[in-house]
Coordinates of N, CA and C in Angstrom, one line a residue:
Chain A
G165 N -25.5 24.3 -4.3 CA -24.6 23.6 -5.1 C -25.2 23.1 -6.3
E166 N -24.4 22.4 -7.2 CA -24.8 21.9 -8.4 C -25.7 20.6 -8.2
S167 N -26.5 20.3 -9.1 CA -27.3 19.1 -9.0 C -26.8 18.1 -10.0
V168 N -26.1 17.1 -9.5 CA -25.5 16.1 -10.4 C -26.4 15.0 -10.6
G169 N -26.6 14.5 -11.8 CA -27.4 13.3 -12.0 C -28.9 13.5 -12.0
L170 N -29.4 14.5 -12.8 CA -30.8 14.8 -12.9 C -31.7 13.6 -13.4
H171 N -31.0 12.9 -14.3 CA -31.9 11.8 -15.0 C -31.2 10.5 -14.7
L172 N -30.5 10.3 -13.6 CA -29.8 9.1 -13.4 C -30.7 8.1 -12.7
P173 N -30.4 6.8 -12.9 CA -31.1 5.7 -12.2 C -30.9 6.0 -10.7
T174 N -32.0 5.7 -10.0 CA -32.0 6.0 -8.6 C -32.3 4.8 -7.8
L175 N -31.4 4.5 -6.8 CA -31.6 3.5 -5.8 C -32.1 4.0 -4.5
S176 N -33.2 3.7 -3.9 CA -33.6 4.2 -2.7 C -33.6 3.1 -1.6
V177 N -33.0 3.3 -0.5 CA -32.8 2.3 0.6 C -33.1 2.9 1.9
Q178 N -33.5 2.0 2.8 CA -33.7 2.5 4.2 C -32.4 2.6 4.9
E179 N -32.3 3.5 5.8 CA -31.1 3.6 6.6 C -30.9 2.2 7.5
G180 N -29.6 1.8 7.4 CA -29.3 0.6 8.1 C -29.4 -0.7 7.1
D181 N -30.1 -0.6 6.0 CA -30.1 -1.6 5.1 C -28.8 -1.7 4.3
N182 N -28.5 -2.8 3.6 CA -27.4 -2.9 2.6 C -27.8 -2.4 1.3
S183 N -26.9 -1.7 0.6 CA -27.1 -1.2 -0.8 C -26.2 -1.9 -1.7
I184 N -26.7 -2.2 -2.9 CA -26.0 -2.8 -3.9 C -26.1 -1.9 -5.2
I185 N -25.1 -1.4 -5.8 CA -25.0 -0.6 -6.9 C -24.3 -1.4 -8.0
N186 N -24.9 -1.4 -9.2 CA -24.4 -2.3 -10.2 C -23.8 -1.5 -11.4
C187 N -22.8 -2.0 -12.1 CA -22.2 -1.4 -13.2 C -21.9 -2.4 -14.2
A188 N -22.2 -2.2 -15.5 CA -21.8 -3.1 -16.6 C -20.7 -2.4 -17.4
Y189 N -19.8 -3.1 -17.9 CA -18.7 -2.6 -18.7 C -18.6 -3.4 -19.9
S190 N -18.1 -2.8 -21.0 CA -18.1 -3.6 -22.4 C -16.7 -3.9 -22.8
N191 N -15.6 -3.3 -22.3 CA -14.4 -3.4 -22.8 C -13.6 -4.6 -22.1
S192 N -13.3 -5.6 -22.9 CA -12.7 -6.8 -22.3 C -11.2 -6.5 -21.9
A193 N -10.7 -5.3 -22.4 CA -9.3 -5.0 -22.1 C -9.2 -4.2 -20.8
S194 N -10.4 -3.9 -20.1 CA -10.3 -3.2 -18.9 C -9.6 -4.0 -17.8
D195 N -8.6 -3.3 -17.2 CA -7.9 -4.1 -16.2 C -7.8 -3.4 -14.8
Y196 N -8.6 -2.3 -14.7 CA -8.5 -1.6 -13.4 C -9.9 -0.9 -13.3
F197 N -10.5 -1.0 -12.1 CA -11.9 -0.5 -11.9 C -11.8 0.3 -10.6
I198 N -12.6 1.4 -10.6 CA -12.7 2.2 -9.4 C -14.2 2.7 -9.2
W199 N -14.6 2.7 -8.0 CA -15.9 3.4 -7.6 C -15.6 4.7 -7.0
Y200 N -16.3 5.7 -7.4 CA -16.3 7.0 -6.9 C -17.7 7.4 -6.3
K201 N -17.7 8.3 -5.3 CA -18.9 8.8 -4.8 C -18.8 10.3 -5.0
Q202 N -19.9 10.8 -5.6 CA -19.9 12.3 -5.9 C -21.1 13.0 -5.2
E203 N -20.9 13.9 -4.2 CA -21.9 14.6 -3.6 C -22.2 15.9 -4.4
S204 N -23.3 16.5 -4.2 CA -23.6 17.7 -5.0 C -22.6 18.8 -4.8
G205 N -22.1 19.4 -5.8 CA -21.2 20.5 -5.7 C -19.8 20.1 -5.4
K206 N -19.5 18.8 -5.4 CA -18.1 18.4 -5.1 C -17.6 17.5 -6.2
G207 N -16.3 17.3 -6.2 CA -15.6 16.3 -7.1 C -15.8 14.9 -6.7
P208 N -15.6 14.0 -7.6 CA -15.7 12.6 -7.2 C -14.7 12.2 -6.2
Q209 N -15.2 11.4 -5.2 CA -14.3 10.9 -4.1 C -14.1 9.5 -4.2
F210 N -12.8 9.1 -4.1 CA -12.4 7.6 -4.3 C -13.1 6.8 -3.2
I211 N -13.6 5.7 -3.5 CA -14.2 4.8 -2.5 C -13.3 3.5 -2.4
I212 N -13.3 2.8 -3.5 CA -12.5 1.6 -3.5 C -12.1 1.2 -5.0
D213 N -11.1 0.4 -5.1 CA -10.7 0.0 -6.5 C -10.4 -1.6 -6.5
I214 N -10.3 -2.0 -7.7 CA -10.0 -3.4 -7.8 C -9.3 -3.7 -9.2
R215 N -8.4 -4.6 -9.2 CA -7.7 -4.9 -10.5 C -8.3 -6.2 -11.1
S216 N -8.1 -6.4 -12.3 CA -8.9 -7.4 -13.0 C -8.4 -8.9 -12.6
N217 N -7.3 -8.9 -11.9 CA -6.9 -10.3 -11.4 C -7.4 -10.6 -10.1
M218 N -8.5 -9.8 -9.6 CA -9.1 -10.1 -8.4 C -10.6 -10.2 -8.7
D219 N -11.4 -10.9 -7.8 CA -12.8 -11.0 -7.9 C -13.6 -10.1 -6.8
K220 N -12.8 -9.9 -5.8 CA -13.5 -9.2 -4.6 C -12.5 -8.5 -3.8
R221 N -13.0 -7.3 -3.4 CA -12.0 -6.5 -2.5 C -12.9 -5.8 -1.5
Q222 N -12.5 -5.8 -0.2 CA -13.3 -5.2 0.8 C -12.6 -4.0 1.4
G223 N -13.5 -3.0 1.8 CA -12.9 -1.9 2.5 C -13.8 -1.7 3.7
Q224 N -13.8 -0.4 4.2 CA -14.6 -0.2 5.4 C -16.0 0.0 5.0
R225 N -16.9 -0.9 5.3 CA -18.3 -1.0 5.0 C -18.6 -1.2 3.5
V226 N -17.6 -1.2 2.7 CA -17.9 -1.4 1.3 C -17.1 -2.6 0.7
T227 N -17.7 -3.2 -0.3 CA -17.2 -4.3 -1.0 C -17.4 -4.2 -2.5
V228 N -16.4 -4.5 -3.3 CA -16.5 -4.5 -4.7 C -16.4 -5.9 -5.3
L229 N -17.3 -6.3 -6.1 CA -17.2 -7.6 -6.7 C -17.0 -7.4 -8.2
L230 N -16.2 -8.2 -8.7 CA -15.9 -8.1 -10.2 C -16.2 -9.4 -10.9
N231 N -17.0 -9.5 -11.9 CA -17.3 -10.7 -12.5 C -16.9 -10.4 -14.1
K232 N -15.7 -11.0 -14.4 CA -15.2 -10.6 -15.7 C -15.9 -11.4 -16.9
T233 N -16.5 -12.5 -16.4 CA -17.2 -13.4 -17.4 C -18.3 -12.6 -18.1
V234 N -19.1 -11.9 -17.3 CA -20.2 -11.1 -17.7 C -20.0 -9.6 -17.8
K235 N -18.8 -9.2 -17.5 CA -18.3 -7.8 -17.5 C -19.2 -7.0 -16.6
H236 N -19.3 -7.4 -15.3 CA -20.1 -6.8 -14.4 C -19.3 -6.4 -13.0
L237 N -19.7 -5.3 -12.5 CA -19.1 -4.7 -11.4 C -20.1 -4.3 -10.4
S238 N -19.9 -4.6 -9.1 CA -20.9 -4.1 -8.2 C -20.2 -3.5 -6.9
L239 N -20.9 -2.6 -6.3 CA -20.5 -1.9 -5.1 C -21.5 -2.2 -4.0
Q240 N -21.1 -2.8 -3.0 CA -22.0 -3.1 -1.8 C -21.6 -2.3 -0.6
I241 N -22.6 -1.6 -0.1 CA -22.4 -0.7 1.0 C -23.3 -1.3 2.2
A242 N -22.5 -1.7 3.2 CA -23.2 -2.2 4.4 C -23.8 -1.2 5.3
A243 N -24.8 -1.5 6.0 CA -25.5 -0.6 7.0 C -25.5 0.8 6.4
T244 N -26.2 1.0 5.3 CA -26.2 2.4 4.6 C -26.7 3.5 5.7
Q245 N -25.9 4.6 5.5 CA -26.2 5.7 6.3 C -26.6 6.9 5.5
P246 N -27.4 7.9 6.1 CA -27.8 9.1 5.3 C -26.6 9.8 4.6
G247 N -25.4 9.8 5.2 CA -24.3 10.4 4.6 C -23.8 9.7 3.4
D248 N -24.3 8.5 3.1 CA -24.0 7.7 1.9 C -24.8 8.3 0.7
S249 N -25.8 9.1 1.0 CA -26.5 9.6 -0.2 C -25.7 10.4 -1.1
A250 N -25.7 10.0 -2.4 CA -24.8 10.7 -3.4 C -25.0 10.0 -4.7
V251 N -24.3 10.5 -5.7 CA -24.2 9.8 -7.0 C -22.9 8.9 -7.0
Y252 N -23.1 7.6 -7.4 CA -22.0 6.7 -7.5 C -21.6 6.4 -9.0
F253 N -20.4 6.5 -9.2 CA -19.9 6.2 -10.6 C -18.9 5.1 -10.5
C254 N -19.0 4.2 -11.4 CA -17.9 3.2 -11.7 C -17.1 3.7 -12.8
A255 N -15.8 3.4 -12.8 CA -14.8 3.9 -13.8 C -13.9 2.8 -14.1
E256 N -13.3 2.7 -15.3 CA -12.4 1.7 -15.6 C -11.2 2.3 -16.5
I257 N -10.1 1.6 -16.4 CA -9.0 1.9 -17.3 C -8.6 0.7 -18.1
S258 N -8.3 0.8 -19.3 CA -8.1 -0.3 -20.2 C -6.6 -0.5 -20.4
R259 N -6.0 -1.6 -20.4 CA -4.5 -1.8 -20.8 C -4.4 -1.6 -22.2
G260 N -3.2 -1.2 -22.6 CA -2.8 -1.2 -24.0 C -3.1 0.2 -24.7
T261 N -3.7 1.2 -23.8 CA -4.0 2.4 -24.3 C -2.9 3.4 -24.2
G262 N -1.8 3.0 -23.4 CA -0.8 4.0 -23.2 C -1.1 4.9 -22.0
R263 N -2.0 5.8 -22.2 CA -2.5 6.7 -21.3 C -3.3 5.9 -20.2
R264 N -3.4 6.3 -19.1 CA -4.2 5.7 -18.0 C -5.3 6.6 -17.6
A265 N -6.2 6.7 -18.6 CA -7.4 7.6 -18.4 C -8.6 6.8 -18.0
L266 N -9.4 7.4 -17.1 CA -10.6 6.7 -16.6 C -11.7 7.0 -17.6
T267 N -12.4 5.9 -17.8 CA -13.7 5.9 -18.6 C -14.9 5.7 -17.5
F268 N -15.8 6.7 -17.4 CA -16.8 6.6 -16.4 C -18.1 6.0 -17.0
G269 N -18.8 5.3 -16.1 CA -20.2 4.9 -16.4 C -21.1 6.1 -16.2
S270 N -22.4 5.9 -16.4 CA -23.4 7.0 -16.3 C -23.8 7.4 -14.9
G271 N -23.5 6.5 -13.9 CA -23.8 6.9 -12.6 C -25.2 6.4 -12.0
T272 N -25.2 6.2 -10.7 CA -26.4 5.8 -10.0 C -26.7 6.7 -8.8
R273 N -27.8 7.3 -8.6 CA -28.1 8.1 -7.4 C -28.6 7.2 -6.3
L274 N -27.9 7.3 -5.2 CA -28.4 6.5 -4.0 C -29.0 7.5 -3.0
Q275 N -30.3 7.1 -2.7 CA -31.1 7.9 -1.8 C -31.3 7.1 -0.5
V276 N -30.9 7.6 0.7 CA -31.0 6.8 1.9 C -32.1 7.5 2.7
Q277 N -33.3 6.7 2.9 CA -34.4 7.2 3.6 C -34.2 6.9 5.2
P278 N -34.4 8.0 6.0 CA -34.2 7.8 7.4 C -35.3 6.8 8.0
Chain B
E87 N -10.4 15.0 2.3 CA -9.8 15.9 1.3 C -8.6 15.2 0.6
T88 N -8.5 15.5 -0.7 CA -7.5 14.8 -1.6 C -6.2 15.5 -1.6
G89 N -6.2 16.8 -1.3 CA -5.0 17.6 -1.4 C -5.0 18.2 -2.8
V90 N -6.0 17.9 -3.7 CA -6.0 18.5 -5.1 C -6.9 19.8 -5.0
T91 N -6.4 20.9 -5.5 CA -7.1 22.1 -5.4 C -7.3 22.7 -6.8
Q92 N -8.4 23.4 -7.0 CA -8.7 24.0 -8.3 C -9.2 25.4 -8.2
S93 N -8.9 26.2 -9.1 CA -9.4 27.6 -9.1 C -9.6 28.1 -10.5
P94 N -10.6 28.9 -10.6 CA -11.6 29.4 -9.6 C -12.7 28.4 -9.3
T95 N -13.5 28.6 -8.4 CA -14.6 27.6 -8.1 C -15.7 27.8 -9.1
H96 N -16.0 29.0 -9.4 CA -17.1 29.3 -10.4 C -16.6 30.3 -11.3
L97 N -17.0 30.3 -12.6 CA -16.6 31.2 -13.6 C -17.8 31.4 -14.7
I98 N -18.0 32.6 -15.0 CA -19.0 32.9 -16.0 C -18.4 33.6 -17.2
K99 N -18.5 33.1 -18.4 CA -17.9 33.6 -19.6 C -19.0 33.8 -20.7
T100 N -18.7 34.5 -21.7 CA -19.6 34.6 -22.9 C -19.0 33.9 -24.1
R101 N -19.8 33.5 -25.0 CA -19.4 32.8 -26.2 C -18.3 33.5 -26.9
G102 N -17.2 32.8 -27.4 CA -16.1 33.3 -28.0 C -15.0 33.7 -27.1
Q103 N -15.2 33.8 -25.8 CA -14.1 34.2 -25.0 C -13.2 33.0 -24.8
Q104 N -12.1 33.3 -24.0 CA -11.0 32.3 -23.6 C -11.1 32.1 -22.1
V105 N -10.7 30.9 -21.6 CA -10.7 30.7 -20.1 C -9.6 29.9 -19.8
T106 N -9.0 30.1 -18.6 CA -8.0 29.4 -18.1 C -8.3 28.8 -16.7
L107 N -8.2 27.5 -16.5 CA -8.5 26.9 -15.2 C -7.3 26.3 -14.7
R108 N -7.2 26.3 -13.4 CA -5.9 25.9 -12.7 C -6.2 24.8 -11.7
C109 N -5.1 24.0 -11.6 CA -5.1 22.8 -10.7 C -3.8 22.6 -10.0
S110 N -3.8 22.4 -8.7 CA -2.6 22.0 -8.0 C -2.8 20.5 -7.6
S111 N -1.8 19.7 -7.9 CA -1.9 18.2 -7.7 C -1.6 17.9 -6.3
Q112 N -1.9 16.8 -5.9 CA -1.5 16.3 -4.5 C 0.0 16.1 -4.4
S113 N 0.5 16.4 -3.3 CA 2.0 16.4 -3.1 C 2.5 15.0 -3.5
G114 N 3.5 14.9 -4.3 CA 4.2 13.6 -4.7 C 3.6 13.1 -6.0
H115 N 2.5 13.7 -6.5 CA 1.9 13.2 -7.7 C 2.4 13.9 -8.9
N116 N 2.9 13.2 -10.0 CA 3.4 13.9 -11.1 C 2.5 13.7 -12.4
T117 N 1.3 13.2 -12.2 CA 0.4 13.0 -13.3 C -0.9 13.7 -13.0
V118 N -1.3 14.5 -14.0 CA -2.6 15.3 -13.8 C -3.5 15.0 -15.0
S119 N -4.7 14.7 -14.8 CA -5.7 14.4 -15.8 C -6.9 15.5 -15.7
W120 N -7.4 15.9 -16.8 CA -8.5 16.9 -16.8 C -9.8 16.2 -17.4
Y121 N -10.9 16.4 -16.8 CA -12.2 15.9 -17.2 C -13.2 16.8 -17.3
Q122 N -14.1 16.7 -18.2 CA -15.3 17.6 -18.3 C -16.5 16.9 -17.9
Q123 N -17.3 17.4 -17.0 CA -18.6 16.7 -16.6 C -19.8 17.6 -16.8
A124 N -20.5 17.2 -17.8 CA -21.8 17.9 -18.1 C -22.9 17.5 -17.1
L125 N -23.8 18.3 -17.0 CA -24.9 18.1 -15.9 C -25.5 16.7 -16.2
G126 N -25.6 15.9 -15.2 CA -26.3 14.6 -15.3 C -25.5 13.5 -16.0
Q127 N -24.2 13.8 -16.2 CA -23.4 12.8 -16.8 C -22.1 12.4 -16.1
G128 N -21.5 11.4 -16.5 CA -20.2 11.0 -15.8 C -19.1 11.9 -16.5
P129 N -18.0 12.1 -15.7 CA -16.9 12.9 -16.3 C -16.3 12.2 -17.6
Q130 N -16.0 13.1 -18.5 CA -15.3 12.7 -19.8 C -13.9 13.2 -19.9
F131 N -13.0 12.3 -20.2 CA -11.6 12.5 -20.3 C -11.2 13.6 -21.3
I132 N -10.4 14.6 -20.9 CA -10.0 15.6 -21.9 C -8.6 15.3 -22.4
F133 N -7.6 15.3 -21.4 CA -6.3 15.0 -21.6 C -5.5 14.8 -20.2
Q134 N -4.3 14.2 -20.4 CA -3.5 13.8 -19.2 C -2.1 14.4 -19.5
Y135 N -1.4 14.9 -18.4 CA -0.2 15.3 -18.4 C 0.7 14.5 -17.4
Y136 N 1.9 14.1 -18.0 CA 2.8 13.3 -17.1 C 4.2 13.9 -17.3
R137 N 4.8 14.4 -16.2 CA 6.1 15.1 -16.2 C 6.1 16.1 -17.2
E138 N 5.1 17.0 -17.3 CA 5.1 18.1 -18.2 C 4.8 17.9 -19.7
E139 N 4.6 16.6 -20.0 CA 4.3 16.2 -21.4 C 2.9 15.6 -21.5
E140 N 2.2 16.0 -22.6 CA 0.8 15.4 -22.7 C 1.0 13.9 -23.0
N141 N 0.2 13.2 -22.3 CA 0.3 11.7 -22.2 C -1.1 11.1 -22.6
G142 N -1.7 11.7 -23.6 CA -3.0 11.2 -24.1 C -4.1 12.2 -24.1
R143 N -5.0 12.0 -25.0 CA -6.0 13.0 -25.2 C -7.3 12.2 -25.5
G144 N -8.4 12.8 -25.0 CA -9.7 12.3 -25.3 C -10.3 13.0 -26.6
N145 N -11.5 12.8 -26.8 CA -12.2 13.3 -28.0 C -12.7 14.8 -27.8
F146 N -11.7 15.7 -27.7 CA -12.0 17.1 -27.5 C -11.2 17.8 -28.6
P147 N -11.7 18.9 -29.2 CA -11.1 19.7 -30.2 C -9.8 20.4 -29.7
P148 N -9.0 20.8 -30.7 CA -7.7 21.5 -30.3 C -7.9 22.8 -29.5
R149 N -9.1 23.4 -29.5 CA -9.2 24.6 -28.7 C -9.2 24.3 -27.2
F150 N -9.2 23.1 -26.8 CA -8.9 22.7 -25.5 C -7.4 22.3 -25.4
S151 N -6.7 23.0 -24.7 CA -5.2 22.8 -24.6 C -4.8 22.9 -23.1
G152 N -3.6 22.4 -22.8 CA -3.2 22.4 -21.4 C -1.7 22.5 -21.3
L153 N -1.4 22.6 -20.0 CA 0.1 22.7 -19.6 C 0.3 22.1 -18.3
Q154 N 1.5 21.6 -18.1 CA 1.9 21.1 -16.8 C 3.1 21.7 -16.5
F155 N 3.3 22.2 -15.3 CA 4.5 23.1 -14.8 C 5.5 22.1 -14.0
P156 N 6.7 22.6 -13.8 CA 7.7 21.7 -13.2 C 7.3 21.3 -11.8
N157 N 6.4 22.0 -11.1 CA 5.9 21.7 -9.8 C 4.7 20.8 -9.9
Y158 N 4.4 20.3 -11.2 CA 3.2 19.4 -11.5 C 1.9 20.0 -11.4
S159 N 1.8 21.3 -11.1 CA 0.5 21.9 -11.2 C 0.1 22.0 -12.7
S160 N -1.1 22.4 -13.0 CA -1.5 22.3 -14.4 C -2.5 23.3 -14.7
E161 N -2.7 23.6 -16.0 CA -3.7 24.6 -16.5 C -4.5 23.9 -17.6
L162 N -5.7 24.3 -17.7 CA -6.6 24.0 -18.8 C -7.1 25.2 -19.5
N163 N -6.8 25.4 -20.7 CA -7.2 26.5 -21.5 C -8.2 26.1 -22.6
V164 N -9.3 26.9 -22.6 CA -10.3 26.7 -23.7 C -10.5 27.9 -24.4
N165 N -10.2 27.9 -25.7 CA -10.5 29.1 -26.6 C -11.8 29.0 -27.3
A166 N -12.3 30.2 -27.8 CA -13.5 30.3 -28.5 C -14.6 29.6 -27.8
L167 N -14.9 29.8 -26.7 CA -16.0 29.2 -25.8 C -17.2 29.1 -26.5
E168 N -17.8 27.9 -26.4 CA -19.2 27.7 -27.0 C -20.1 27.3 -25.8
L169 N -21.4 27.4 -26.1 CA -22.4 27.2 -25.0 C -22.3 25.8 -24.4
D170 N -21.9 24.9 -25.3 CA -21.9 23.5 -24.8 C -20.6 23.2 -23.9
D171 N -19.8 24.2 -23.8 CA -18.6 24.1 -23.0 C -19.0 24.3 -21.5
S172 N -20.2 24.7 -21.2 CA -20.7 24.9 -19.9 C -20.7 23.5 -19.2
A173 N -19.9 23.4 -18.1 CA -19.8 22.1 -17.4 C -19.0 22.3 -16.2
L174 N -18.8 21.2 -15.4 CA -18.0 21.1 -14.3 C -16.6 20.6 -14.8
Y175 N -15.5 21.3 -14.6 CA -14.2 20.8 -15.1 C -13.4 20.3 -13.9
L176 N -13.0 19.0 -14.0 CA -12.4 18.3 -12.9 C -10.9 18.0 -13.2
C177 N -10.1 18.2 -12.2 CA -8.7 17.9 -12.3 C -8.5 16.7 -11.4
A178 N -7.7 15.7 -11.8 CA -7.3 14.6 -11.0 C -5.9 14.3 -11.0
S179 N -5.3 14.1 -9.9 CA -3.9 13.8 -9.8 C -3.6 12.3 -9.4
S180 N -2.6 11.8 -9.9 CA -2.2 10.4 -9.5 C -0.7 10.3 -9.5
P181 N -0.2 9.3 -8.7 CA 1.3 9.2 -8.5 C 2.1 9.1 -9.7
G182 N 1.6 8.6 -10.8 CA 2.5 8.4 -12.0 C 2.7 6.9 -12.4
A183 N 3.0 6.8 -13.6 CA 3.1 5.4 -14.3 C 4.1 4.6 -13.6
E184 N 5.3 5.2 -13.2 CA 6.3 4.4 -12.6 C 6.0 3.7 -11.3
T185 N 4.8 4.2 -10.7 CA 4.4 3.6 -9.3 C 3.5 2.5 -9.6
S186 N 3.0 2.3 -10.8 CA 2.0 1.2 -11.1 C 0.7 1.4 -10.3
T187 N 0.5 2.7 -9.9 CA -0.7 3.0 -9.2 C -1.6 3.9 -10.1
D188 N -2.8 3.4 -10.4 CA -3.7 4.1 -11.3 C -4.7 5.0 -10.6
T189 N -4.9 4.9 -9.3 CA -5.9 5.7 -8.6 C -5.7 7.1 -8.8
Q190 N -6.8 7.8 -9.3 CA -6.8 9.2 -9.5 C -7.7 9.9 -8.4
Y191 N -7.2 11.0 -7.9 CA -7.8 11.7 -6.8 C -8.2 13.1 -7.4
F192 N -9.5 13.3 -7.2 CA -10.1 14.5 -7.9 C -10.1 15.7 -6.9
G193 N -10.0 16.9 -7.6 CA -10.3 18.2 -6.9 C -11.7 18.5 -6.9
P194 N -12.1 19.6 -6.3 CA -13.5 20.0 -6.2 C -14.2 20.5 -7.5
G195 N -13.4 20.8 -8.5 CA -13.9 21.2 -9.8 C -14.0 22.7 -10.0
T196 N -14.2 23.1 -11.1 CA -14.6 24.5 -11.5 C -15.8 24.5 -12.3
R197 N -16.7 25.2 -11.9 CA -18.1 25.2 -12.6 C -18.0 26.4 -13.6
L198 N -17.9 26.1 -14.9 CA -17.9 27.1 -16.0 C -19.3 27.2 -16.6
T199 N -19.7 28.5 -16.7 CA -21.0 28.8 -17.4 C -20.7 29.6 -18.5
V200 N -21.1 29.2 -19.7 CA -20.9 30.0 -20.9 C -22.3 30.6 -21.4
L201 N -22.3 31.9 -21.4 CA -23.6 32.6 -21.8 C -23.6 33.0 -23.3

């Protein structure tokens, strides 16, 4: 399959540890944020989303935190598993653009060591 | 699985040729967006279709064009292919503006190689 993210920042964690992937955004008009997971040779897979009127949202083993003051988004993965190894992208949509198109960050590669 | 399908999976073309990529959206979704993902980068927005009308376009030249059909499936057409058009082309469907749901669900992509 394809190799996505040849020159991406890499986070290496031990199996069972918690992972934190960070994302900074610059557009103060951003009102919706999504985290995607992309495995080699596949399309991005939806993980979790959050709207700008929230600070935190939890899913199964994942939590997204939004700090609008410093324009920072993070994805926390609890008890990281080998199957979590992938490239993770944050994406945002800005209000006022009319279209609802995603703007993606550059991605972070997560490597889970057994 | 998202229910979004794309064809073909892989495609090899030469410079100057034309290509058509196809996407079937998830059942119940009337909005389709197309993205280009170069190797090692995040997806870049090409354009979006809502109820068969173009609903926004990214920074791509006019030789990138699209269609959405009454069943909400979609095509991406690229004319006069250039080497830099080599990329993974992703289609994403979403329920539509009237639902106030912005989540976009991606298909597996079409890998286009231009020689």
